[in-house]
Structures are given as structure tokens and as C-alpha cells.
Short mmCIF file of C-alpha atoms in Angstrom, two decimals:
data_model
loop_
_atom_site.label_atom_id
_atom_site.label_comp_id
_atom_site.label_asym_id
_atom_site.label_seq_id
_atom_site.Cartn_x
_atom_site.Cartn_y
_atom_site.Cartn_z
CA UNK B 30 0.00 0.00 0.00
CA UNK B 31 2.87 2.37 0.86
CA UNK B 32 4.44 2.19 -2.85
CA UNK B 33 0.91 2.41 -4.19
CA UNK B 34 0.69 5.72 -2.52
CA UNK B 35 3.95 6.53 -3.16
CA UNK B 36 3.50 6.29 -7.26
CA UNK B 37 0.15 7.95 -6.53
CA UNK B 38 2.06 10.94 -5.12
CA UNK B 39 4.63 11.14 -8.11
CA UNK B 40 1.81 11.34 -9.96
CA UNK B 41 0.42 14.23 -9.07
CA UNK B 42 3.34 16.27 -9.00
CA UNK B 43 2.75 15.44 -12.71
CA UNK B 44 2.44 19.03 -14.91
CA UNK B 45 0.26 19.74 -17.79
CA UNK B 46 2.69 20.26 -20.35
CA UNK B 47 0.93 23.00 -22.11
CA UNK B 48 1.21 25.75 -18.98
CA UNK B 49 3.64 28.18 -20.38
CA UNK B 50 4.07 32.12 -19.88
CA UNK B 51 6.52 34.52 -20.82
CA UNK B 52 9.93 36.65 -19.94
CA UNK B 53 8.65 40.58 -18.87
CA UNK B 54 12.03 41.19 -17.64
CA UNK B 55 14.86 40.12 -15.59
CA UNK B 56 16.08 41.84 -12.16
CA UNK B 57 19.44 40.67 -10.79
CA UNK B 58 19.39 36.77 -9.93
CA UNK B 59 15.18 36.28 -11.15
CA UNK B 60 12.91 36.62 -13.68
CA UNK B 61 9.33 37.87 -13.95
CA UNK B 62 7.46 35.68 -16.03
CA UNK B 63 3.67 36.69 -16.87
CA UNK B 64 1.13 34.16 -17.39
CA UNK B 65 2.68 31.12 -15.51
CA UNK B 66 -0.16 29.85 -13.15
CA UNK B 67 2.05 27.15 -11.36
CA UNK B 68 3.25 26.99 -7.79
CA UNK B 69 6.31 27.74 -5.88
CA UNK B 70 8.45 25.10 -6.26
CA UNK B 71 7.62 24.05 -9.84
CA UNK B 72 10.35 23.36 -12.61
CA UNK B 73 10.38 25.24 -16.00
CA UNK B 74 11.89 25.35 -18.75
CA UNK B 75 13.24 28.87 -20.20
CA UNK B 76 13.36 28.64 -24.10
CA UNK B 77 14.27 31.42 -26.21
CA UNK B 78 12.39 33.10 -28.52
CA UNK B 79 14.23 32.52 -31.85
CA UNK B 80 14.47 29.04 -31.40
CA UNK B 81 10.59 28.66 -31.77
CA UNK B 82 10.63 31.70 -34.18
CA UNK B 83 12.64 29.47 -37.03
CA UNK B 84 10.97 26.53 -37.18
CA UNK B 85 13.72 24.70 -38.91
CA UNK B 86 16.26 24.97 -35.90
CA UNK B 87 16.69 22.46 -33.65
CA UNK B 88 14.82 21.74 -30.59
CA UNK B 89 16.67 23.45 -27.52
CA UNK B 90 16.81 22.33 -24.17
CA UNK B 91 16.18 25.34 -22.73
CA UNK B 92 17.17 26.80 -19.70
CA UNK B 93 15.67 25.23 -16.38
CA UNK B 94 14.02 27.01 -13.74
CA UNK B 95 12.16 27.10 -10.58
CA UNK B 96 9.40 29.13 -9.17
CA UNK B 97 10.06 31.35 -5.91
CA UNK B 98 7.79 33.45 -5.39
CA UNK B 99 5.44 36.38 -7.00
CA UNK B 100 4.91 39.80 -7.75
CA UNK B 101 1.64 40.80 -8.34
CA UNK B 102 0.46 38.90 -11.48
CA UNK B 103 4.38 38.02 -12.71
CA UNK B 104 5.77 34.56 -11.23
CA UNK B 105 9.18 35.16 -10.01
CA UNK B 106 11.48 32.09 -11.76
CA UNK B 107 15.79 31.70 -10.67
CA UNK B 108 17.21 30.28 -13.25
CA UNK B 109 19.41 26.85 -13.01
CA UNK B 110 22.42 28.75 -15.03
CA UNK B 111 23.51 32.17 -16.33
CA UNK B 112 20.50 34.19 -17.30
CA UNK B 113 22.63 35.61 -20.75
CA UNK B 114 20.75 35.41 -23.75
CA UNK B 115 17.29 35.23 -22.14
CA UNK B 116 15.17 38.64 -23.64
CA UNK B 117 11.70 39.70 -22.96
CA UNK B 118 9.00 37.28 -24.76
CA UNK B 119 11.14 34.15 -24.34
CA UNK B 120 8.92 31.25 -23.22
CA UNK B 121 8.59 29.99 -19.88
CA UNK B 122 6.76 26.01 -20.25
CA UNK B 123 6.30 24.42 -16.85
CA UNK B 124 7.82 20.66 -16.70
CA UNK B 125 6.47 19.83 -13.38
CA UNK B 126 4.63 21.15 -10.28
CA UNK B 127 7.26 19.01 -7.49
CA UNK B 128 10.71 18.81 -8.38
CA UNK B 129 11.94 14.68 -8.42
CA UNK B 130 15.10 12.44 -8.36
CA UNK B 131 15.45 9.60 -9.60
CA UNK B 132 16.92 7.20 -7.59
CA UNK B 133 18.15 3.50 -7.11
CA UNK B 134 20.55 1.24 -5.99
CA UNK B 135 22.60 1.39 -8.93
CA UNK B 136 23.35 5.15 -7.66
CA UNK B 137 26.09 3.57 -5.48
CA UNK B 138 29.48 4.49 -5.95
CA UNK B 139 28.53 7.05 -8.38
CA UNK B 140 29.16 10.80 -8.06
CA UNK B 141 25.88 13.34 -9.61
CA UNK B 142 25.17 17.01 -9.87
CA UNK B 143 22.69 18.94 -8.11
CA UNK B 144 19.80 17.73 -10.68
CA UNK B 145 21.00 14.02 -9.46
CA UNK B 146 22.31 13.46 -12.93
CA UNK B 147 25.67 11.45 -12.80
CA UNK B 148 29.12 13.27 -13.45
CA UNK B 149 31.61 10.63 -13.34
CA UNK B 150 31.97 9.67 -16.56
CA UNK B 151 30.20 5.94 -15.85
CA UNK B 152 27.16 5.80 -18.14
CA UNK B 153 23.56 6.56 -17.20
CA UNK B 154 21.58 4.74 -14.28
CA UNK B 155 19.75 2.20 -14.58
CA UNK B 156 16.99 0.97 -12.86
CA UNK B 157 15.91 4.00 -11.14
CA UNK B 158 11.97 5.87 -10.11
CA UNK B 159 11.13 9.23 -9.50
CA UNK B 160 11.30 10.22 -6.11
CA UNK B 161 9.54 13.35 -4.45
CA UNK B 162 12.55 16.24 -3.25
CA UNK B 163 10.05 17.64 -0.78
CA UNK B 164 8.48 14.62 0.87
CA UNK B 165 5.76 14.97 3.76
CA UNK B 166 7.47 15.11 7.10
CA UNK B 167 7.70 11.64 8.31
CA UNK B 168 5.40 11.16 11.62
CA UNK B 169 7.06 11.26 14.92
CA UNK B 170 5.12 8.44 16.43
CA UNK B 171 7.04 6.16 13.71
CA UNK B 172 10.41 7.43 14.83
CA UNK B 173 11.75 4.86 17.04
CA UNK B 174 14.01 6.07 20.38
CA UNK B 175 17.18 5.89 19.51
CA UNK B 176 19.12 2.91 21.05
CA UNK B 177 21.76 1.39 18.86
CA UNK B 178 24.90 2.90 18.75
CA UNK B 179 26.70 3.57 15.49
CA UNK B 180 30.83 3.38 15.03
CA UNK B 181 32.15 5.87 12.93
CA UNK B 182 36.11 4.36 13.53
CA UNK B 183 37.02 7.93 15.28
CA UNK B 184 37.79 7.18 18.60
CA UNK B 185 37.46 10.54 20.01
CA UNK B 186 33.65 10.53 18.49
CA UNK B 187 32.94 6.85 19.46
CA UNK B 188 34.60 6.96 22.76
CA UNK B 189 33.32 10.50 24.10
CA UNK B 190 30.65 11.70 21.67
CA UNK B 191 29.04 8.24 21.14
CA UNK B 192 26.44 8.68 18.19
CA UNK B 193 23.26 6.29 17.69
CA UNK B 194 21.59 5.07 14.49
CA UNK B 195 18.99 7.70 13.06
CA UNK B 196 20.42 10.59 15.70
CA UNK B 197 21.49 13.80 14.18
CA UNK B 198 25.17 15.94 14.80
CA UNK B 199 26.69 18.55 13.62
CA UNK B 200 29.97 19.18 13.60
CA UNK B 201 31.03 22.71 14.21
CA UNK B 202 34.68 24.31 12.85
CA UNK B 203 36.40 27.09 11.29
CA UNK B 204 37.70 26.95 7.80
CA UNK B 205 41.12 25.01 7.61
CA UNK B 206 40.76 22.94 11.38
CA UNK B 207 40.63 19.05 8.92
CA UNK B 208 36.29 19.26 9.03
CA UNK B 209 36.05 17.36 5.38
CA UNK B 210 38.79 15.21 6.74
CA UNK B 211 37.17 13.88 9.49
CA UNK B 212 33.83 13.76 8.09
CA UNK B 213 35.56 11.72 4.99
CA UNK B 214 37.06 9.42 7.17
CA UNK B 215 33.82 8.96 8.79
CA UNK B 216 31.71 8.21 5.75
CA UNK B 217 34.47 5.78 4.60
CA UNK B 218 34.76 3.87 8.22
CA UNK B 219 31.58 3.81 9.62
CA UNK B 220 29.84 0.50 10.10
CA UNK B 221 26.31 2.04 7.91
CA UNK B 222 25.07 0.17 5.06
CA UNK B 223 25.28 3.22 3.05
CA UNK B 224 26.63 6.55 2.97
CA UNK B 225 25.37 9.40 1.03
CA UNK B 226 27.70 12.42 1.03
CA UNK B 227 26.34 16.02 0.24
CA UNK B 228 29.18 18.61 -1.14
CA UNK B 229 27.46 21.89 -1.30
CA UNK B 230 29.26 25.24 -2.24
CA UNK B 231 32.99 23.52 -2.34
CA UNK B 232 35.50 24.52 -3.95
CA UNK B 233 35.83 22.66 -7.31
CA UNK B 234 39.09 21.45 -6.43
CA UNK B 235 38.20 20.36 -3.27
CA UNK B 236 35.57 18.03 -4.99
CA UNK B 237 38.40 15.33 -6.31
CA UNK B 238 40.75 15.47 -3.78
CA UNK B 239 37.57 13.99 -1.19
CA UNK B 240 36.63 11.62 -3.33
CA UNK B 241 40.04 10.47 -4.28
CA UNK B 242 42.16 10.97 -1.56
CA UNK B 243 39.86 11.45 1.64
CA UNK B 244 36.72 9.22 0.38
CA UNK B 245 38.73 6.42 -1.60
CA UNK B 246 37.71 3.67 -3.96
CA UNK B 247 36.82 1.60 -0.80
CA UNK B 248 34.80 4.03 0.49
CA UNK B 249 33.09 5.21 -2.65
CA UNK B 250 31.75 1.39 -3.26
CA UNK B 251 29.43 1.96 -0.75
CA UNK B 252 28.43 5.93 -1.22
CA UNK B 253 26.57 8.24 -2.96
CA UNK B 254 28.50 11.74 -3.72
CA UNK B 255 25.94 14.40 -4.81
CA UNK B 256 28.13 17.89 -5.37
CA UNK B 257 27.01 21.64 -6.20
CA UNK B 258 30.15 23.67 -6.25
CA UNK B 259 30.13 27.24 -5.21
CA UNK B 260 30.24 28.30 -8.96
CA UNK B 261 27.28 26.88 -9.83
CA UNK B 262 23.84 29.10 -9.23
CA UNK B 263 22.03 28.94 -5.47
CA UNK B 264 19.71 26.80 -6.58
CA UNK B 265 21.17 23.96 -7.55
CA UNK B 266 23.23 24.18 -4.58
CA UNK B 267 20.07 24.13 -2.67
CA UNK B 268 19.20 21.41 -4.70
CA UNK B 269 21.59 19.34 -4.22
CA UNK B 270 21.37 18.58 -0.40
CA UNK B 271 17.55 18.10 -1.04
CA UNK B 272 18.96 15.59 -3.74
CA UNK B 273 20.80 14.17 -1.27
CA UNK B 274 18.35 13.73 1.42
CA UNK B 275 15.96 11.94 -0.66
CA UNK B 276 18.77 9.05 -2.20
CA UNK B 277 19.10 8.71 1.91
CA UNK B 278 15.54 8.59 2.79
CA UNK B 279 15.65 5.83 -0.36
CA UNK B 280 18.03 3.91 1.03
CA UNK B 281 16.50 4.17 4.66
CA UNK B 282 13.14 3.01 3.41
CA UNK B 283 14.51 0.08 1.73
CA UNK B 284 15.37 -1.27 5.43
CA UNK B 285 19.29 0.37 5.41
CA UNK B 286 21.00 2.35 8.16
CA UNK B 287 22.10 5.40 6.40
CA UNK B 288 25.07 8.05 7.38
CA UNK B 289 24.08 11.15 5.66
CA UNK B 290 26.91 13.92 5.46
CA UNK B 291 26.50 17.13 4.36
CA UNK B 292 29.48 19.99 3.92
CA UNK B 293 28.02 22.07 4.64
CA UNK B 294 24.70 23.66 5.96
CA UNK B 295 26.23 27.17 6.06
CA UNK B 296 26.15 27.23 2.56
CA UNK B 297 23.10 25.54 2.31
CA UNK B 298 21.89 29.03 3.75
CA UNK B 299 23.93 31.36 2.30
CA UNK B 300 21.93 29.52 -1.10
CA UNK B 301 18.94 30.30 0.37
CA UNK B 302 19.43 33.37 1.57
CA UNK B 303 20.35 34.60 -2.07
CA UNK B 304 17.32 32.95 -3.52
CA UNK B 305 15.38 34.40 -0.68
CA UNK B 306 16.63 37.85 -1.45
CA UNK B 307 15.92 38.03 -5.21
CA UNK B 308 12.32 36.58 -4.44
CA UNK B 309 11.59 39.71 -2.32
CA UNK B 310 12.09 38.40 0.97
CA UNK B 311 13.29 41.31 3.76
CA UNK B 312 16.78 40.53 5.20
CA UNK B 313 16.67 40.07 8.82
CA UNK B 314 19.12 38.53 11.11
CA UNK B 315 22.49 39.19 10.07
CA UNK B 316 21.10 39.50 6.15
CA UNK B 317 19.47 35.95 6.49
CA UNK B 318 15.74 35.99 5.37
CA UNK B 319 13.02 34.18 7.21
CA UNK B 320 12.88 31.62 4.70
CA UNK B 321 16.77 30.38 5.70
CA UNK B 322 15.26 29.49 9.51
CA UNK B 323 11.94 28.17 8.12
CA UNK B 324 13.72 25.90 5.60
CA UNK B 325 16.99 24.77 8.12
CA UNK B 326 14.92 22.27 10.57
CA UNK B 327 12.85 21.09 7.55
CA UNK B 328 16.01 19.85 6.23
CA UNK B 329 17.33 18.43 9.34
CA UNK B 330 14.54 16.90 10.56
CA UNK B 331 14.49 14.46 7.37
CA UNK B 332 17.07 12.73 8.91
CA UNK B 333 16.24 10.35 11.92
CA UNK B 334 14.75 6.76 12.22
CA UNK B 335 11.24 4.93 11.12
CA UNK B 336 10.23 1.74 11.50
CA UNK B 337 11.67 0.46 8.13
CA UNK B 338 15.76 2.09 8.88
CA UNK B 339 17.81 5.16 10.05
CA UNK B 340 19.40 8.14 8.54
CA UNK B 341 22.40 9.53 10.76
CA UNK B 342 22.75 12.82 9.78
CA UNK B 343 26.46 14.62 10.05
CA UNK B 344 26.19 17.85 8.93
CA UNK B 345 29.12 20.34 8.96
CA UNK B 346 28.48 24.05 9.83
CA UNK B 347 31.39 26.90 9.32
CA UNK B 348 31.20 28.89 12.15
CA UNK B 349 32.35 32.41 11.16
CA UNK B 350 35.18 33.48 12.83
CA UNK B 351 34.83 31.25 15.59
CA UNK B 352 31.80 32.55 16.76
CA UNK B 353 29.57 29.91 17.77
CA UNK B 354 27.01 32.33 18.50
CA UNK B 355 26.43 33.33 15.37
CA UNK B 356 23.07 32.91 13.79
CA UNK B 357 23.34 29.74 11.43
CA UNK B 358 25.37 27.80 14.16
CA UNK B 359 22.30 28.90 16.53
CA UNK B 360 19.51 27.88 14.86
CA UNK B 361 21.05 24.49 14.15
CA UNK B 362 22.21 23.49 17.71
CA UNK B 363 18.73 24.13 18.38
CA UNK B 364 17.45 20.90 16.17
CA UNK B 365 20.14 19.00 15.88
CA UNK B 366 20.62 16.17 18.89
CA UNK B 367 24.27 17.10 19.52
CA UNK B 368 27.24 18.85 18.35
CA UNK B 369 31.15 18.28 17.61
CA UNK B 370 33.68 20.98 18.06
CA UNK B 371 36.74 21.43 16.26
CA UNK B 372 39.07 23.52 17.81
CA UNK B 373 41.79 25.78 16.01
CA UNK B 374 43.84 26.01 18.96
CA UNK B 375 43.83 22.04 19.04
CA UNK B 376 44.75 22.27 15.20
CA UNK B 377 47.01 24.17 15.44
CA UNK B 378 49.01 21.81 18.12
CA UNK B 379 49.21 19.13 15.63
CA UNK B 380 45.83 17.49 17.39
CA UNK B 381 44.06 15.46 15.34
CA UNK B 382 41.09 15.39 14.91
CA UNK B 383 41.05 18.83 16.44
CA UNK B 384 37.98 18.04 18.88
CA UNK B 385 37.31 19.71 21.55
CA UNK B 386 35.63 17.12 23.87
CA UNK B 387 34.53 19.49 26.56
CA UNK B 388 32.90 22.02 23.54
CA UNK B 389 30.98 18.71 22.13
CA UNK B 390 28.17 16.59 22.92
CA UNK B 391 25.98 14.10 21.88
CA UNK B 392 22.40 14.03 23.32
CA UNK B 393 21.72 10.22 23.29
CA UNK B 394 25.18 9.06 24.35
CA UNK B 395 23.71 8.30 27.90
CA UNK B 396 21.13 5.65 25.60
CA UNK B 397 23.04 3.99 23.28
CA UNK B 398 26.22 3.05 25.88
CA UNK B 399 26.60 1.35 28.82
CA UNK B 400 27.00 2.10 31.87
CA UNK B 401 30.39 1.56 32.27
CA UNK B 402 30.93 3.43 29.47
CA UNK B 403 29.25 6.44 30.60
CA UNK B 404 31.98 6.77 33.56
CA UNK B 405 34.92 5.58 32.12
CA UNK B 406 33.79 8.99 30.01
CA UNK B 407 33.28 11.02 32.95
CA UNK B 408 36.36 10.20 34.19
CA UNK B 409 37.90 11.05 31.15
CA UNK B 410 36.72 14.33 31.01
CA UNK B 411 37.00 15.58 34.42
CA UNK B 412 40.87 15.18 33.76
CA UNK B 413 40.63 17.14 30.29
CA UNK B 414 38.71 19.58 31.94
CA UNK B 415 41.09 19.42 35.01
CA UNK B 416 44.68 19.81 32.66
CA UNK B 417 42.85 22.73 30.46
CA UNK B 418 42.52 24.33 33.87
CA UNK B 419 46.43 24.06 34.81
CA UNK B 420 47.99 24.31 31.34
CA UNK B 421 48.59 28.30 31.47
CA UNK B 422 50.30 27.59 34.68
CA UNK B 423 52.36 25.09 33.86
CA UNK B 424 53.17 27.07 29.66
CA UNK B 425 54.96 29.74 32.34
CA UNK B 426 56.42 27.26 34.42
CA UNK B 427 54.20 28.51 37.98
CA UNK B 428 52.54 25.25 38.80
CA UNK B 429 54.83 23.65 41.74
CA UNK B 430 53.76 19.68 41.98
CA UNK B 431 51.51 18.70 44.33
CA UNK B 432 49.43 21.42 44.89
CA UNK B 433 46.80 20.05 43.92
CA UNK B 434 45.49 16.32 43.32
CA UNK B 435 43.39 16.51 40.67
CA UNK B 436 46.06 18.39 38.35
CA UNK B 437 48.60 16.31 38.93
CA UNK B 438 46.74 13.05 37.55
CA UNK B 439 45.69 15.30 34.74
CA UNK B 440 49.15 15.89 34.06
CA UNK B 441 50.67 12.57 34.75
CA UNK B 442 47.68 10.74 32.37
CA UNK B 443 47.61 13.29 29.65
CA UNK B 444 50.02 11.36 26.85
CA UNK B 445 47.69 7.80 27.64
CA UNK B 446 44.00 10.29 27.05
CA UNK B 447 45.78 11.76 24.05
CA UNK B 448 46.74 8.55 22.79
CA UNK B 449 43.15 7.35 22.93
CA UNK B 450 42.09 10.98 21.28
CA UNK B 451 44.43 11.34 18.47
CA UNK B 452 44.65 9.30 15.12
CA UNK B 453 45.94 9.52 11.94
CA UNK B 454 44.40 8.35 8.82
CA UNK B 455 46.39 5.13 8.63
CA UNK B 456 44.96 3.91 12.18
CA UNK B 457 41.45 3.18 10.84
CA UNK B 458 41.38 0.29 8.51
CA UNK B 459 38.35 -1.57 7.33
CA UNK B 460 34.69 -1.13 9.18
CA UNK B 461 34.59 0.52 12.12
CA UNK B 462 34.11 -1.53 15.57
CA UNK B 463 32.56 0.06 18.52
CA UNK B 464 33.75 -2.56 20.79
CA UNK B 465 37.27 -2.29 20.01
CA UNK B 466 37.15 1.42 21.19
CA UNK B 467 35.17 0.26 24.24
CA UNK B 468 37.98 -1.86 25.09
CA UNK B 469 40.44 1.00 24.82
CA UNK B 470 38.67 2.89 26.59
CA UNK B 471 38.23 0.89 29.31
CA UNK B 472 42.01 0.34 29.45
CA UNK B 473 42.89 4.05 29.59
CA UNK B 474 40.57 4.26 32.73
CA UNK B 475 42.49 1.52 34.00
CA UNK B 476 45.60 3.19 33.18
CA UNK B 477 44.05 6.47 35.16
CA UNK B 478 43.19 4.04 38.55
CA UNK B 479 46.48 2.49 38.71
CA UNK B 480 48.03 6.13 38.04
CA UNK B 481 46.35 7.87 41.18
CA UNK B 482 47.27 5.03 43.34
CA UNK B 483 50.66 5.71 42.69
CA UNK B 484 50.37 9.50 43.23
CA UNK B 485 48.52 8.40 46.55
CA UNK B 486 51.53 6.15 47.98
CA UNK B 487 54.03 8.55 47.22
CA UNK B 488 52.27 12.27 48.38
CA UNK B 489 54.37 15.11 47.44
CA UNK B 490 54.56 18.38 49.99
CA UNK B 491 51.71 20.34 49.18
CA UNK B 492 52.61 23.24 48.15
CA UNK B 493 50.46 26.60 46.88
CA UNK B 494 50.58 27.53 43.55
CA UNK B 495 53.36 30.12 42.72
CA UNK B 496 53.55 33.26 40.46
CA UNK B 497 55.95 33.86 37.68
CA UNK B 498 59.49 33.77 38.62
CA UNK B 499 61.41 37.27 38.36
#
């Protein structure tokens, strides 16, 4: 019954092909188009005016489209590429009222543009069906609670930050602290099914080195790469994480657990807050339009378990000038379930992954790990928290041993907690294993008991802390 009503659906997204209007004129990024009688959202086609003039010519493709908004009696239509050569009169023919992607298993380890059309050079797909961009919002009474943890091979994340199946974390950083890194290494390690990995607004550069070098043939078998780069026009970078969310919600509803990445939501809104803009919209905080906030948890919340699989969502957000304040990085700690910090400071140091484990947090760690778990973590963390406390001190040589307890452990078990928190590339190989990271951590607290016993049987004078010397 469910794929009855899903065809049914597809179906009426389904446009009369004979709706057409025509260019008035063109201001900045949008077009008014009178006579177009379709709603927001719809795709159209822009064809020029001499091509149906000379009869003889050749059928052009035309220029796609979508609908954003009105003026009056003019639909307001953003071209899907430069808007040269369009001129008053040029025909605007609707080609659907819901935009669609097709999508299938044989999208796996292939890499597609924004319109979900494949890039890579390996032939057409096959097997595919039309699949709504803009879905209705899946019921919360058939999300699950979240209980099954998910290994992502980082033990920093697994160990401190534990994620579960269908919860989802962003992961906050700078420019330049190793964010597509770690989120590469991620998709490529995790123990998901499938991974479906979102580039919007990158660099095109940036594009082949993560598939090649941070992605891999091994972990490309398994993905989908949908990329937008930041040349291309704000709507198909829009497009393409909506792209992106439905091959996940695909995959999820054919029984899969899912990581979804995205790099990155920021400019997911910076799309929509120039598409916004053209279409009218007044700017409000910090130049973002309503629209940005509306749109941001309708995207996120896609993500998540049902009853048939999960979709883990990752989703990177730049955080301008290491303000985590700002607006963007706001609104999404409010929906997202948790949030990873990468620190420059850390980066700088040579720390990687640069997380900040005291600046991150996942919201369902406490249900998807055991007990033990939980305060082997605590433990953990109350010495990171306790050497970040001392490490000025000791930088200008003022802390005098034994003066305090708690700092000394911190400073005696700092190389064993950044063994457990640092890793290179090379140290993940094949799926990722929760339980192997359990085990390690386990072993570190170990490390940390036997450690203060030792510092108990042999008490140094305590002494206050000093100033700086001369």
C-alpha cells in the first residue's frame, strides 16, 4: 500500500505540459514571467524566442528554472544557469509542479550534480523511479528512540561523543581545522550500510581530492557523492542537499542504516538566503531571510529513524570566525541532537582530529552506551577539563607539583588520554568496531586508577601555587 501511494504521489506532482508564460524582464538573480499559473516550487523550462521563431532549428533544451515566489500577477522564476541570452517574450513552459530524483541502488558508488544526474563519466543509471525532493514530514510516532549505537572508527567521536543510528550531529569548525577530513574518514569507516555524502558550495578542487584521496575507492563502493560547487547558481546548490536527502531517505526506506553527510549547511543558507533575497524576501538577522530558519529544521529533521531504517545525519556548519554564536550555528544546535567541536587552537598543536571534547556533545550518548561506558567517560573528562585548567600555569612554568590532586593526575595521564584521542588516517582500517574502542577505553581508565594510586603512595609536599618567577 505504501508504494501504491507513493507512485500515486509522483503522480500528481505530474504538470500539464501545455502551462507556459513569458519573460517581462529580468532583475538581478530572477525573472518575472507573466502568465505562468504554477506553484512555488515548480520546474520550468526557459526557451528562447528565436528558437521557436525558425521553425527549422533544432529543438533546444532550454534553460531550467524554478518558481520562488510572485509579484503581483508576474511569477518570479531563478534560473538553473547564467541568465545571458534570455530577452523579454522568451517562453517559460512548466515541466512539473514538485521537483523529483530519480533514484536506485545502482546510484552507489557514483558521483551526480545537483539535478542528481551522474558526473563521473560511468554511463547513465539504470533501474531508477522518480522520487519526491520535498516529501511529507515523516510522523514522529514512527520514529523509534534511539538505542543502537553507530561506530564511525574515530575514537574521540565513538569513545566521548558516542552517536546512535537515526540521531542527528553537527559538527562545528572554522575553515582550515581538517572538518572534510574527518567527516571523509567517517563516511568511509563507519559500520552504515550506506553513505550518502552532500558537497554543497565547495571549492571545485576540493571536490576530487575527497573523493580520491579522503573518500577512496573503498569508500566510494558503498556511497553516494551528490556535489554543487560554489560556482554553480544557489539553486542547484540548494538542490543538491535536497537531492541528497531523498537518495538517503531511499536507502533508509529500503530497510538500510544510512550516514548522511553534508558539507556544509552554512552554505546551504547562504543559497537560500540569495534565492530568498531576489524573491523579495526582507533581510533580517544578520542578512538571512526568514525563509533560511523556516527551511533549516525542515532539512534536518528528514534525517532520523522509522520503523523500516535510520538516517544519521552529520552535517558540517562553518562557524564564522569562531563565533559559535552566530546565527546559522544557533539555529542548528537548536534541532540538531548534539554537536562536535573542532578547535583551532587544538589544530594548530598538531591534534588530530582537532575536537574539543569538553565544547561537544551528543544528546543520546547516555542511551546507546553502557554504563560503564558512561563513567569511564566522565572520568575522562573531568581530567581534560582538570589539565585545560592548569595548562597556562604550567606554559609559564608557575605550577609547583603537588598542589593540587586533581592536576597532577591530569598531568601525569595526559600522553595515555591523548593517545586514545588522536589518530591519523592510517589507524582506521576496514569497518569501524565500537567494541574495540570500548575496550580502549576501558584500558585508559584503568591506566588512570592504577596512576592515582601511585600518586597516593608517594604524596608530594603540598605546596600553593606560585607566580611567575622574576
Amino acid at each position: 500500500m505504501s508504494l501504491l501511494a507513493e507512485q500515486f504521489e509522483v503522480l500528481e506532482q505530474t504538470t500539464a505540459p501545455e502551462l507556459r508564460g513569458t519573460v517581462s524582464e529580468v532583475r538581478g538573480l530572477a525573472l518575472r514571467v507573466a502568465g505562468l499559473p504554477v506553484p512555488i516550487g515548480a520546474m520550468v523550462r526557459i526557451d528562447p524566442r528565436s528558437a521557436r521563431m525558425n521553425e527549422a532549428s533544432e529543438k533546444s533544451d532550454g534553460l531550467p528554472g524554478e518558481v520562488v515566489g510572485f509579484d503581483r500577477e508576474y511569477a518570479i522564476v531563478m534560473p538553473l544557469g547564467a541568465v545571458a541570452g534570455v530577452r523579454p517574450g522568451d517562453d517559460v513552459v512548466a515541466v512539473q509542479h514538485a521537483q523529483q530524483v530519480r533514484v536506485g541502488e545502482s546510484l552507489l558508488g557514483r558521483v551526480l550534480d545537483g539535478f542528481g544526474r551522474p558526473i563521473d563519466g560511468g554511463g547513465p543509471l539504470l533501474d531508477t523511479a522518480p522520487r519526491p525532493l520535498h516529501p511529507s514530514p515523516v510522523d514522529p510516532m514512527d520514529r523509534p528512540v534511539i538505542e543502537q549505537p553507530l561506530a564511525t572508527g574515530v575514537r574521540a567521536v565513538d569513545a566521548m561523543i558516542s552517536l546512535g543510528r537515526g540521531q542527528r550531529l553537527g559538527v562545528f569548525a572554522a575553515p582550515g581545522v581538517g572538518k572534510s577530513t574527518l567527516l571523509g574518514g567517517i563516511a568511509k569507516h563507519t559500520a552504515a550500510d550506506v553513505s550518502v555524502i552532500a558537497l554543497v558550495g565547495e571549492r571545485g578542487r576540493e571536490v576530487r581530492d575527497f573523493i580520491d584521496n579522503v573518500l577512496g575507492p573503498e569508500g566510494l563502493k558503498r556511497s553516494v557523492v551528490v556535489c554543487a560547487t560554489s560556482d554553480e547558481p544557489a539553486l542547484l546548490r540548494l538542490r543538491a542537499a535536497m537531492v541528497a536527502t531523498s537518495v538517503a531517505e531511499y536507502f533508509r526506506d529500503q530497510g538500510k542504516d544510512v550516514l548522511l553527510v553534508m558539507d556544509s549547511v552554512t552554505r546551504f543558507c547562504q543559497a537560500q538566503r540569495q534565492i530568498g533575497l531576489a524573491a523579495g524576501e526582507p533581510p533580517a538577522t544578520r542578512g538571512y531571510p526568514p525563509s533560511v530558519f523556516s527551511m533549516l529544521p525542515t532539512l534536518l529533521e528528514r534525517s532520523g529513524s522509522t520503523n523500516a531504517g535510520s538516517i544519521t545525519g552529520l552535517y558540517a556548519v562553518l562557524v564564522e570566525g569562531d563565533d559559535m554564536d552566530e546565527p546559522i550555528a544557533d539555529a542548528c544546535r537548536g534541532v540538531l541532537d548534539g554537536h562536535v567541536l573542532l578547535s583551532r587552537q587544538l589544530a594548530e598543536q598538531g591534534h588530530y582530529p582537532a575536537i574539543d571534547v569538553l565544547g561537544s556533545i551528543s544528546r543520546v550518548a547516555n542511551d546507546v552506551t553502557s554504563k560503564e561506558h558512561q563513567a569511564a567517560r566522565r572520568e575522562v573528562l573531568k581530567l581534560v577539563s582538570s589539565y585545560r585548567q592548569v595548562e597556562e600555569l604550567l606554559n609559564i612554568g608557575a605550577y609547583a607539583q603537588g598542589s593540587n590532586a586533581d592536576f597532577d593526575l591530569a598531568i601525569a595521564c595526559k600522553p595515555a588520554i591523548d593517545q586514545l584521542l588522536q589518530q591519523g588516517g592510517s589507524e582506521v582500517r576496514g569497518r569501524a568496531d565500537f567494541q574495540t574502542t570500548q575496550a580502549q577505553l576501558f584500558a585508559l581508565t584503568q591506566q588512570i586508577q592504577q596512576q592515582r594510586k601511585q600518586l597516593n603512595q608517594a604524596p608530594q609536599q603540598r605546596r600553593p601555587v606560585q607566580g611567575p618567577r622574576g
